[in-house]
Coordinates of C-alpha atoms and ligand atoms in Angstrom, one line a residue:
Chain A
X1 CA 17.2 12.6 -12.4
X2 CA 14.6 13.0 -9.8
X3 CA 15.2 11.9 -6.2
X4 CA 13.9 8.4 -5.5
X5 CA 11.3 7.8 -2.8
X6 CA 12.8 5.4 -0.3
X7 CA 11.0 2.9 1.9
X8 CA 12.8 0.6 4.4
X9 CA 11.2 -2.5 6.0
X10 CA 12.6 -4.8 8.6
X11 CA 11.4 -8.4 8.2
X12 CA 11.4 -10.4 11.4
X13 CA 12.7 -13.9 11.2
X14 CA 10.5 -15.5 13.8
X15 CA 7.1 -14.1 13.0
X16 CA 5.3 -15.8 10.1
X17 CA 2.2 -13.9 10.8
X18 CA 3.9 -10.6 9.9
X19 CA 5.3 -12.0 6.6
X20 CA 3.7 -10.2 3.7
X21 CA 3.3 -6.9 5.5
X22 CA 6.0 -5.1 3.7
X23 CA 4.8 -6.1 0.2
X24 CA 1.2 -5.2 1.2
X25 CA 2.3 -1.8 2.5
X26 CA 4.3 -1.1 -0.6
X27 CA 1.5 -2.1 -2.8
X28 CA -1.0 0.2 -1.2
X29 CA 1.5 3.1 -1.5
X30 CA 2.2 2.4 -5.2
X31 CA -1.5 2.2 -5.8
X32 CA -2.0 5.7 -4.5
X33 CA 0.8 6.7 -6.8
X34 CA -1.2 5.2 -9.7
X35 CA 1.4 2.6 -10.8
X36 CA -0.1 0.6 -13.7
X37 CA -1.9 -2.6 -12.5
X38 CA 0.4 -5.0 -14.3
X39 CA 3.7 -3.6 -12.9
X40 CA 2.0 -3.3 -9.5
X41 CA 1.2 -7.0 -9.5
X42 CA 4.7 -7.9 -10.6
X43 CA 6.2 -5.8 -7.8
X44 CA 3.7 -7.2 -5.2
X45 CA 4.4 -10.8 -6.2
X46 CA 8.2 -10.6 -6.4
X47 CA 8.5 -8.6 -3.2
X48 CA 6.2 -11.0 -1.4
X49 CA 8.3 -14.0 -2.4
X50 CA 11.4 -12.2 -1.3
X51 CA 9.9 -11.2 2.0
X52 CA 8.8 -14.8 2.7
X53 CA 12.2 -16.1 1.9
X54 CA 13.8 -13.6 4.3
X55 CA 11.4 -14.7 7.1
X56 CA 11.7 -18.5 6.4
X57 CA 15.2 -19.2 5.1
X58 CA 17.3 -16.3 6.4
X59 CA 16.0 -15.6 10.0
X60 CA 14.9 -12.1 8.9
X61 CA 16.4 -9.3 7.0
X62 CA 15.9 -5.9 5.4
X63 CA 14.1 -4.6 2.4
X64 CA 14.9 -1.3 0.8
X65 CA 12.7 0.0 -1.9
X66 CA 13.6 2.9 -4.2
X67 CA 10.8 4.3 -6.3
X68 CA 11.6 6.3 -9.4
X69 CA 9.2 7.7 -12.0
X70 CA 10.1 4.9 -14.4
X71 CA 11.1 2.0 -12.1
X72 CA 10.9 0.4 -8.7
X73 CA 14.0 -1.1 -7.3
X74 CA 13.9 -3.6 -4.4
X75 CA 16.9 -4.7 -2.4
X76 CA 16.6 -7.7 -0.1
X77 CA 19.5 -8.1 2.3
X78 CA 20.0 -10.7 5.0
X79 CA 22.8 -12.2 7.1
X80 CA 21.4 -15.7 7.1
X81 CA 22.9 -19.0 6.1
X82 CA 23.4 -18.0 2.5
X83 CA 22.8 -20.2 -0.6
X84 CA 25.5 -22.7 -1.6
X85 CA 24.3 -23.5 -5.1
X86 CA 22.5 -20.5 -6.6
X87 CA 21.6 -22.1 -10.0
X88 CA 20.0 -25.0 -8.1
X89 CA 18.1 -22.7 -5.8
X90 CA 16.9 -20.8 -8.8
X91 CA 15.5 -24.0 -10.4
X92 CA 11.7 -24.3 -10.5
X93 CA 10.5 -26.7 -7.9
X94 CA 13.8 -26.9 -6.0
X95 CA 13.3 -26.2 -2.3
X96 CA 15.6 -26.6 0.7
X97 CA 12.7 -26.0 3.0
X98 CA 12.1 -28.1 6.1
X99 CA 9.0 -30.2 6.5
X100 CA 7.8 -27.8 9.1
X101 CA 7.9 -25.0 6.6
X102 CA 6.2 -27.1 3.9
X103 CA 3.4 -27.8 6.3
X104 CA 2.7 -24.1 6.3
X105 CA 2.1 -24.2 2.6
X106 CA 5.5 -22.8 1.6
X107 CA 8.3 -24.7 -0.1
X108 CA 7.1 -25.3 -3.6
X109 CA 10.4 -24.0 -4.8
X110 CA 8.8 -21.4 -6.9
X111 CA 9.8 -18.2 -5.0
X112 CA 13.1 -17.4 -6.6
X113 CA 12.1 -18.4 -10.1
X114 CA 9.0 -16.3 -9.8
X115 CA 11.0 -13.3 -8.5
X116 CA 13.1 -13.5 -11.7
X117 CA 10.1 -14.1 -13.9
X118 CA 8.1 -11.1 -12.7
X119 CA 10.9 -8.6 -12.6
X120 CA 12.8 -6.8 -15.3
X121 CA 16.1 -6.9 -13.5
X122 CA 17.1 -9.6 -11.1
X123 CA 20.5 -10.2 -9.5
X124 CA 21.4 -12.5 -6.6
X125 CA 24.6 -12.7 -4.6
X126 CA 25.1 -15.1 -1.8
X127 CA 28.0 -16.3 0.5
X128 CA 27.5 -19.3 2.7
X129 CA 27.6 -18.3 6.3
X130 CA 27.4 -14.6 5.5
X131 CA 24.1 -13.9 3.8
X132 CA 22.2 -13.2 0.7
X133 CA 21.7 -10.0 -1.3
X134 CA 19.1 -9.7 -4.0
X135 CA 18.5 -6.7 -6.2
X136 CA 15.3 -6.6 -8.4
X137 CA 13.7 -3.9 -10.5
X138 CA 10.3 -3.6 -12.2
X139 CA 9.9 -1.0 -15.0
X140 CA 6.8 1.1 -14.8
X141 CA 4.5 1.8 -17.7
X142 CA 2.2 4.7 -18.4
Chain B
X1 CA -24.2 12.2 -16.3
X2 CA -26.4 10.6 -13.7
X3 CA -25.1 11.3 -10.2
X4 CA -24.4 8.5 -7.9
X5 CA -26.9 8.5 -5.1
X6 CA -26.1 6.7 -1.9
X7 CA -28.5 5.4 0.6
X8 CA -26.1 5.9 3.5
X9 CA -26.4 9.5 4.7
X10 CA -25.8 11.7 7.7
X11 CA -28.2 13.3 10.1
X12 CA -26.4 16.6 10.8
X13 CA -28.3 17.3 13.9
X14 CA -27.3 14.1 15.5
X15 CA -23.7 14.1 14.4
X16 CA -21.3 15.1 17.2
X17 CA -18.3 15.3 15.0
X18 CA -16.6 12.4 16.8
X19 CA -14.2 10.2 14.9
X20 CA -15.7 6.8 15.3
X21 CA -16.9 6.6 11.7
X22 CA -13.9 8.0 10.0
X23 CA -11.7 5.5 11.7
X24 CA -13.8 2.5 10.8
X25 CA -14.7 3.4 7.2
X26 CA -12.9 0.7 5.1
X27 CA -12.5 3.0 2.1
X28 CA -11.5 6.1 4.1
X29 CA -14.6 7.9 2.6
X30 CA -15.5 10.0 5.6
X31 CA -14.0 13.2 7.0
X32 CA -15.1 15.5 9.8
X33 CA -15.2 19.1 8.7
X34 CA -16.5 22.0 10.8
X35 CA -17.6 19.6 13.5
X36 CA -19.7 17.4 11.2
X37 CA -19.0 14.2 9.3
X38 CA -19.4 14.1 5.6
X39 CA -19.1 11.3 3.1
X40 CA -17.0 11.5 0.0
X41 CA -19.4 10.1 -2.5
X42 CA -17.0 8.5 -5.0
X43 CA -15.3 6.5 -2.3
X44 CA -18.4 5.3 -0.4
X45 CA -19.3 1.7 -1.1
X46 CA -22.5 1.7 1.1
X47 CA -21.3 -1.1 3.2
X48 CA -23.0 0.3 6.2
X49 CA -20.0 0.1 8.5
X50 CA -20.5 3.7 9.7
X51 CA -24.1 3.0 10.5
X52 CA -22.9 0.1 12.7
X53 CA -20.4 2.1 14.6
X54 CA -22.0 5.5 15.0
X55 CA -22.8 5.8 18.8
X56 CA -25.2 8.8 18.1
X57 CA -27.2 7.1 15.3
X58 CA -26.4 9.9 13.0
X59 CA -25.5 7.7 10.1
X60 CA -28.6 6.4 8.5
X61 CA -29.8 4.5 5.5
X62 CA -32.4 6.4 3.5
X63 CA -35.3 4.4 2.3
X64 CA -39.1 4.7 2.1
X65 CA -41.8 3.0 4.0
X66 CA -44.5 0.9 2.5
X67 CA -47.0 3.7 2.7
X68 CA -44.9 5.7 0.2
X69 CA -45.6 3.3 -2.6
X70 CA -49.1 4.3 -3.5
X71 CA -48.7 5.1 -7.2
X72 CA -48.9 1.5 -8.4
X73 CA -51.8 -0.7 -9.4
X74 CA -50.1 -3.8 -8.3
X75 CA -47.4 -4.1 -5.7
X76 CA -44.9 -7.0 -5.7
X77 CA -42.9 -7.9 -2.6
X78 CA -39.3 -9.1 -3.3
X79 CA -38.3 -10.6 -0.1
X80 CA -34.5 -11.1 0.4
X81 CA -33.8 -14.6 1.6
X82 CA -32.4 -13.1 4.8
X83 CA -35.9 -12.1 5.7
X84 CA -36.9 -15.7 6.4
X85 CA -34.0 -16.0 8.9
X86 CA -35.6 -13.3 11.1
X87 CA -38.4 -15.5 12.5
X88 CA -38.6 -18.4 14.9
X89 CA -39.7 -22.0 14.2
X90 CA -40.4 -21.7 10.5
X91 CA -40.5 -25.0 8.5
X92 CA -40.6 -23.1 5.3
X93 CA -41.0 -19.4 4.2
X94 CA -44.8 -19.8 3.4
X95 CA -46.0 -18.0 6.5
X96 CA -43.7 -15.0 5.7
X97 CA -45.0 -14.9 2.2
X98 CA -48.6 -15.1 3.4
X99 CA -47.8 -12.2 5.8
X100 CA -46.5 -10.1 3.0
X101 CA -49.8 -10.5 1.2
X102 CA -51.6 -9.4 4.3
X103 CA -49.7 -6.2 4.9
X104 CA -50.4 -4.6 1.6
X105 CA -48.6 -6.5 -1.2
X106 CA -50.6 -7.9 -4.1
X107 CA -48.1 -10.6 -4.8
X108 CA -44.6 -11.7 -4.1
X109 CA -41.6 -12.9 -6.1
X110 CA -39.0 -14.7 -3.9
X111 CA -35.5 -13.4 -4.4
X112 CA -34.4 -16.9 -3.4
X113 CA -36.0 -18.2 -6.6
X114 CA -34.0 -15.7 -8.6
X115 CA -30.9 -16.8 -6.6
X116 CA -31.5 -20.4 -7.6
X117 CA -31.7 -19.4 -11.3
X118 CA -28.4 -17.5 -10.9
X119 CA -26.7 -20.5 -9.4
X120 CA -27.7 -22.5 -12.5
X121 CA -26.6 -19.7 -14.8
X122 CA -23.2 -19.5 -13.0
X123 CA -22.7 -23.1 -14.0
X124 CA -23.4 -22.3 -17.6
X125 CA -21.1 -19.3 -17.9
X126 CA -18.4 -21.0 -15.9
X127 CA -16.1 -22.2 -18.6
X128 CA -15.9 -18.8 -20.2
X129 CA -14.7 -17.0 -17.0
X130 CA -11.2 -16.4 -15.8
X131 CA -10.7 -18.2 -12.4
X132 CA -11.4 -17.5 -9.7
X133 CA -14.8 -16.3 -10.5
X134 CA -15.9 -13.7 -8.0
X135 CA -19.6 -13.4 -7.0
X136 CA -21.4 -10.2 -7.9
X137 CA -24.2 -10.6 -5.4
X138 CA -23.1 -8.1 -2.8
X139 CA -23.1 -4.6 -4.3
X140 CA -20.8 -3.2 -1.6
X141 CA -18.1 -5.8 -2.7
X142 CA -18.6 -5.1 -6.4
X143 CA -18.3 -1.3 -5.8
X144 CA -15.1 -2.0 -3.7
X145 CA -13.6 -4.0 -6.6
X146 CA -14.6 -1.2 -9.0
X147 CA -12.7 1.5 -7.1
X148 CA -9.8 -0.5 -5.7
X149 CA -9.0 -3.7 -7.5
X150 CA -8.5 -3.1 -11.3
X151 CA -7.0 -6.5 -11.9
X152 CA -10.1 -8.3 -10.5
X153 CA -12.8 -6.5 -12.5
X154 CA -12.8 -9.2 -15.2
X155 CA -13.3 -11.9 -12.6
X156 CA -16.6 -10.6 -11.4
X157 CA -19.6 -12.8 -12.4
X158 CA -21.4 -10.8 -15.1
X159 CA -24.9 -11.8 -14.0
X160 CA -27.4 -9.5 -12.5
X161 CA -28.1 -9.8 -8.8
X162 CA -30.9 -12.0 -7.5
X163 CA -32.8 -8.8 -6.5
X164 CA -32.6 -7.4 -10.0
X165 CA -33.6 -10.7 -11.7
X166 CA -36.5 -11.2 -9.3
X167 CA -37.9 -7.8 -10.3
X168 CA -37.4 -8.5 -14.0
X169 CA -39.2 -11.8 -13.8
X170 CA -41.9 -10.5 -11.5
X171 CA -42.8 -7.7 -13.9
X172 CA -43.1 -10.1 -16.8
X173 CA -45.2 -12.6 -14.7
X174 CA -47.6 -9.9 -13.4
X175 CA -47.9 -8.3 -16.8
X176 CA -48.9 -11.6 -18.3
X177 CA -51.3 -12.4 -15.5
X178 CA -53.0 -9.1 -15.1
X179 CA -52.5 -7.3 -18.4
X180 CA -51.1 -4.3 -16.5
X181 CA -48.4 -2.1 -18.0
X182 CA -44.9 -2.3 -16.7
X183 CA -45.1 1.2 -15.0
X184 CA -48.3 0.1 -13.2
X185 CA -46.4 -2.6 -11.4
X186 CA -44.3 -1.7 -8.4
X187 CA -41.5 -4.2 -7.3
X188 CA -40.4 -3.4 -3.8
X189 CA -37.3 -5.1 -2.4
X190 CA -37.3 -6.0 1.3
X191 CA -33.7 -5.1 2.0
X192 CA -31.2 -6.2 4.6
X193 CA -28.8 -3.4 3.8
X194 CA -28.2 0.1 2.4
X195 CA -26.0 -1.3 -0.4
X196 CA -28.9 -3.0 -2.0
X197 CA -30.9 0.1 -1.9
X198 CA -28.1 2.0 -3.5
X199 CA -27.9 -0.7 -6.2
X200 CA -31.5 0.2 -7.3
X201 CA -30.4 3.7 -8.1
X202 CA -27.0 2.7 -9.5
X203 CA -27.5 -0.7 -11.0
X204 CA -24.5 -3.0 -11.5
X205 CA -24.2 -4.3 -15.0
X206 CA -27.2 -2.5 -16.5
X207 CA -28.4 1.0 -17.0
X208 CA -31.7 0.8 -15.3
X209 CA -33.1 -1.3 -12.6
X210 CA -36.5 -3.0 -12.7
X211 CA -36.7 -2.6 -8.9
X212 CA -39.0 0.3 -8.1
X213 CA -38.1 0.8 -4.4
X214 CA -37.1 -0.8 -1.2
X215 CA -38.2 -1.0 2.4
X216 CA -36.0 -1.8 5.3
X217 CA -36.3 -5.3 6.7
X218 CA -36.4 -4.0 10.2
X219 CA -39.4 -1.8 9.3
X220 CA -41.4 -4.6 7.8
X221 CA -40.5 -7.0 10.5
X222 CA -43.0 -5.8 13.2
X223 CA -45.8 -5.6 10.6
X224 CA -45.1 -9.2 9.5
X225 CA -44.9 -10.5 13.0
X226 CA -48.5 -9.5 13.5
X227 CA -49.7 -10.6 10.0
X228 CA -48.1 -14.0 10.3
X229 CA -50.5 -15.1 13.0
X230 CA -53.6 -17.0 12.0
X231 CA -52.8 -17.9 8.5
X232 CA -55.3 -20.3 7.0
X233 CA -54.0 -20.9 3.5
X234 CA -50.3 -20.3 3.1
X235 CA -49.1 -19.9 -0.5
X236 CA -46.8 -22.4 -2.2
X237 CA -43.1 -21.7 -1.8
X238 CA -41.2 -21.1 -5.0
X239 CA -37.6 -21.7 -4.0
X240 CA -35.8 -24.4 -2.1
X241 CA -33.1 -24.6 0.5
X242 CA -30.5 -23.7 -2.1
X243 CA -31.9 -20.2 -2.9
X244 CA -32.7 -19.5 0.7
X245 CA -29.2 -20.4 1.8
X246 CA -27.8 -17.4 -0.1
X247 CA -28.7 -15.3 2.9
X248 CA -25.7 -16.6 4.8
X249 CA -22.0 -16.6 3.8
X250 CA -21.1 -19.7 1.8
X251 CA -24.7 -20.4 0.6
X252 CA -24.1 -19.2 -2.9
X253 CA -20.9 -21.2 -3.2
X254 CA -22.6 -24.4 -2.1
X255 CA -25.2 -24.0 -4.8
X256 CA -22.8 -23.7 -7.7
X257 CA -22.0 -27.4 -8.2
X258 CA -19.1 -26.8 -10.6
X259 CA -16.5 -26.8 -7.9
X260 CA -15.8 -27.6 -4.2
X261 CA -12.8 -25.3 -4.4
X262 CA -14.4 -22.2 -3.2
X263 CA -13.6 -19.5 -0.7
X264 CA -16.4 -17.8 1.2
X265 CA -15.5 -14.8 3.3
X266 CA -17.6 -12.2 5.1
X267 CA -17.1 -9.0 7.0
X268 CA -15.6 -6.0 5.0
X269 CA -12.2 -6.1 6.5
X270 CA -11.8 -9.8 5.7
X271 CA -13.1 -9.2 2.3
X272 CA -10.4 -6.5 1.6
X273 CA -7.7 -8.8 2.8
X274 CA -8.9 -11.6 0.5
X275 CA -9.1 -9.2 -2.5
X276 CA -5.6 -8.0 -1.9
X277 CA -4.3 -11.5 -2.0
X278 CA -6.4 -12.4 -4.9
X279 CA -5.0 -9.5 -6.8
X280 CA -1.5 -10.8 -6.2
X281 CA -2.7 -14.3 -7.4
X282 CA -2.0 -15.9 -4.1
X283 CA -4.8 -18.4 -4.2
X284 CA -3.9 -20.2 -7.3
X285 CA -6.2 -23.2 -6.9
X286 CA -9.4 -21.5 -6.0
X287 CA -12.3 -21.5 -8.5
X288 CA -15.0 -19.4 -6.9
X289 CA -14.9 -16.6 -4.4
X290 CA -18.0 -15.5 -2.5
X291 CA -17.6 -12.2 -0.6
X292 CA -20.1 -10.6 1.6
X293 CA -19.5 -7.2 3.2
X294 CA -21.6 -8.0 6.3
X295 CA -20.5 -10.4 9.1
X296 CA -22.1 -13.7 8.5
X297 CA -23.4 -12.7 5.0
X298 CA -26.7 -10.8 4.3
X299 CA -28.1 -12.0 7.6
X300 CA -25.6 -9.6 9.1
X301 CA -26.9 -6.6 7.1
X302 CA -27.5 -3.4 9.1
X303 CA -31.2 -3.3 8.3
X304 CA -31.9 -6.8 9.8
X305 CA -33.3 -7.5 13.2
X306 CA -31.9 -10.8 14.4
X307 CA -28.4 -11.4 15.5
X308 CA -26.6 -12.7 12.4
X309 CA -25.3 -15.8 14.0
X310 CA -28.7 -16.8 15.4
X311 CA -30.2 -16.0 12.1
X312 CA -27.7 -18.3 10.4
X313 CA -28.8 -21.1 12.7
X314 CA -32.4 -20.4 12.0
X315 CA -31.7 -20.5 8.3
X316 CA -30.0 -23.9 8.6
X317 CA -32.9 -25.3 10.4
X318 CA -35.3 -23.9 7.9
X319 CA -33.4 -25.5 5.1
X320 CA -33.7 -29.0 6.7
X321 CA -37.4 -29.3 5.9
X322 CA -37.4 -27.7 2.4
X323 CA -36.8 -29.3 -1.0
X324 CA -33.3 -28.7 -2.2
X325 CA -34.1 -26.6 -5.2
X326 CA -37.3 -25.8 -7.2
X327 CA -35.8 -24.0 -10.2
X328 CA -33.8 -24.9 -13.2
X329 CA -32.7 -23.3 -16.4
X330 CA -32.9 -24.4 -20.1
X331 CA -29.8 -24.8 -22.3
X332 CA -28.8 -21.2 -22.5
X333 CA -28.8 -18.2 -20.1
X334 CA -31.7 -15.8 -20.8
X335 CA -30.4 -12.4 -21.7
X336 CA -32.3 -10.8 -18.8
X337 CA -29.8 -12.5 -16.5
X338 CA -26.7 -11.1 -18.2
X339 CA -25.0 -7.8 -17.7
X340 CA -25.4 -5.4 -20.6
X341 CA -22.9 -2.9 -19.2
X342 CA -19.4 -3.9 -18.3
X343 CA -17.9 -3.2 -14.9
X344 CA -15.2 -0.6 -15.3
X345 CA -12.4 0.3 -12.9
X346 CA -12.7 3.9 -11.6
X347 CA -9.5 5.0 -10.0
X348 CA -10.8 7.3 -7.3
X349 CA -7.9 6.6 -4.9
X350 CA -5.1 7.2 -7.3
X351 CA -3.3 10.5 -7.7
X352 CA -4.1 12.2 -11.0
X353 CA -1.8 13.2 -13.9
X354 CA 0.8 11.5 -16.1
X355 CA 3.4 9.2 -14.6
X356 CA 5.9 12.0 -13.8
X357 CA 3.2 14.2 -12.2
X358 CA 1.9 11.4 -10.1
X359 CA 5.4 10.6 -9.0
X360 CA 6.0 14.2 -8.0
X361 CA 2.7 14.4 -6.2
X362 CA 3.4 11.2 -4.3
X363 CA 6.8 12.4 -3.5
X364 CA 5.3 15.6 -1.9
X365 CA 2.9 13.4 0.0
X366 CA 5.7 11.4 1.6
X367 CA 7.6 14.6 2.4
X368 CA 4.6 16.1 4.0
X369 CA 3.8 13.0 5.9
X370 CA 7.4 12.9 7.3
X371 CA 6.7 16.3 8.9
X372 CA 3.4 15.2 10.5
X373 CA 3.3 13.8 14.1
X374 CA 2.2 10.4 13.0
X375 CA -0.4 10.1 15.8
X376 CA -3.4 9.3 13.6
X377 CA -5.4 11.3 16.2
X378 CA -8.2 12.2 13.8
X379 CA -8.4 15.9 14.9
X380 CA -7.8 17.1 11.4
X381 CA -10.9 15.2 10.4
X382 CA -9.1 12.5 8.4
X383 CA -8.7 9.0 9.7
X384 CA -4.9 8.9 9.6
X385 CA -2.0 11.2 9.1
X386 CA -1.3 9.5 5.7
X387 CA -4.9 10.1 4.6
X388 CA -4.6 13.7 5.7
X389 CA -1.4 14.2 3.7
X390 CA -3.2 12.7 0.8
X391 CA -6.0 15.2 1.2
X392 CA -3.6 18.1 1.4
X393 CA -1.8 17.0 -1.8
X394 CA -5.2 16.8 -3.6
X395 CA -6.1 20.3 -2.3
X396 CA -8.9 18.9 -0.1
X397 CA -7.4 20.0 3.2
X398 CA -5.0 22.6 4.5
X399 CA -1.8 21.7 6.3
X400 CA -2.9 23.9 9.2
X401 CA -5.9 21.7 9.8
X402 CA -3.4 19.5 11.7
X403 CA -3.6 20.7 15.3
X404 CA 0.0 19.7 15.9
X405 CA 1.3 21.7 12.9
X406 CA -1.0 24.6 13.9
X407 CA 0.5 24.6 17.4
X408 CA 4.0 24.5 16.1
X409 CA 3.3 27.5 13.8
X410 CA 1.8 29.3 16.8
X411 CA 4.9 28.6 18.9
X412 CA 7.1 29.9 16.2
X413 CA 5.1 33.1 16.0
X414 CA 5.3 33.5 19.8
X415 CA 9.0 32.9 19.9
X416 CA 9.7 35.8 17.5
X417 CA 11.0 38.7 19.8
X418 CA 9.0 41.9 19.5
Ligands
ATP1 N1 17.4 -15.5 1.6 C1 17.7 -16.8 1.6 N2 18.7 -17.3 2.5 C2 19.0 -18.6 2.5 N3 18.4 -19.5 1.6 C3 17.5 -19.1 0.8 C4 17.1 -17.8 0.7 N4 16.2 -17.6 -0.3 C5 16.0 -18.9 -0.8 N5 16.8 -19.8 -0.2 C6 17.0 -21.2 -0.5 O1 16.6 -21.4 -1.9 C7 15.5 -22.4 -1.9 C8 14.6 -22.0 -3.1 O2 13.9 -20.8 -2.7 P1 12.5 -20.5 -3.4 O3 11.9 -19.3 -2.8 O4 12.6 -20.6 -4.8 O5 11.6 -21.8 -2.9 P2 11.0 -22.0 -1.5 O6 11.1 -20.8 -0.6 O7 11.6 -23.3 -0.9 O8 9.5 -22.4 -1.8 P3 8.4 -21.3 -2.2 O9 9.0 -20.0 -2.3 O10 7.8 -21.8 -3.5 O11 7.4 -21.3 -1.0 C9 14.9 -22.3 -0.6 O12 14.2 -23.5 -0.3 C10 16.1 -22.1 0.3 O13 16.8 -23.3 0.6
SF4_2 S1 -23.5 -8.8 2.5 FE1 -25.6 -8.8 1.9 S2 -26.6 -7.5 3.4 FE2 -24.4 -7.0 3.5 S3 -24.0 -5.3 2.1 FE3 -23.7 -7.2 0.9 S4 -25.7 -7.6 -0.1 FE4 -26.1 -6.1 1.6
MG3 MG1 10.4 -19.0 -1.3

């Protein structure tokens, strides 16, 4: 198997204006690589949602991306508050966001469901008080 | 194949080989080689940004002067609406139109009139389009979408530009009135920008343009200033405030009438940001997107005279006294308003080859980049280290063009004991 190309991004927890930078950066790189437009969109959408969640709900975190010829894997790791009820958090429309966050236009409760919907592999592990770990993958087409 | 001709070019004698333009080009289309800048044709969108920033005025728009258009029996002026915003104290565009007739044109066809018709046609094509609909009026933006945003190509409004429509209608009108043949009539656009001039040679959505040439607004301006004095019988205006308002960002959106949910954005960097987010479907509830490459809209075009923001105010004042609109369409959209050629994505920024080859090439790019200093100094002639690495991978530059690498190599040679 060919060596993966690795990108690492740190997402700050206190800077909303920086949110979205990692997914934008990855998107432009994958565009140069000529990733098919549909996969590219799926990657950009799911990573963007994950990135925003890191910034808003987890006080920041880290994104690791591994690019293979046939898939792109994305790992989102944080040491935030964790999620007590994962099935509930995964429900469309459920949001634990504060009013302050909602006033910024986030908090529709669509982030996690969309991450699952737009990826080919999705796994979430979380421990309250310790953090959340998400692993996603999108398969690339010709 | 017809080659793509740009109207932005370089005056080699004036170019000092500095890096102002390569750093500011939004599509990384300029490199400095052997002390002179050059433009990579497939990447250039003719936005005119390099003309704006070049301190030596070496970047120019190529266009003709009025005196060059001698081969026609009848010359029609196609004034862009932004022309009206260049003058003080106008109550309507009539004095400008009268001026055009005095400086050598036999007639005029207001592009603002064509713009009003396009607003009407947009309303009619509306239901068939995926949302958001993206305006196709600014050729720099359309070219940008064509080379960088494959997923947005279908959202671009498939109607010809107001300039093109004006020429088509003007030809018909003059042919009927005078009995002249099509070739005997010259339709000359009074342009605020190089992008529009390029559009004449490389039409969007059709194979050939009915526009026969263009002159720069800033060249016509002094002639008009003189000619606009002592006008006894100004002609009737043919467009209202709606058409004229297209000259500034937001004007086109206001005229659509199908939705209030529009986004109007100007300035090429802002435009790129919006397109990126549109591509990721981040504005789910927006119906129409108007994008103008120039700050403030066409009033900010590089071939205009007036400060764009002052021009915007003048435009607003002008609109106050004018009728709202003077043009309407019948039930269906006439074919001359529709594109007959689809917009197709041309992947000029992507690495070539099959999926594996592209992956390998990209892998080498990252590896090479990791060994570069990361200073983005521009000495290699590329705007950034990443862009330079990209050039090397494509065989367009040599690794030793990087001064830091070159020096490292020299040091290694020197350190070898004799
Ligand atoms: N990394 C995380 N750490 C802690 N809690 C999280 C994390 N990610 C999501 N959550 C919780 O799960 C809920 C649902 O997340 P989801 O992304 O689906 O919706 P949202 O962020 O509230 O709204 P939207 O993403 O639509 O703006 C969040 O409101 C939050 O309470
Ligand atoms: S905004 Fe108007 S003036 Fe500027 S490039 Fe586009 S069409 Fe030309
Ligand atoms: Mg979310």
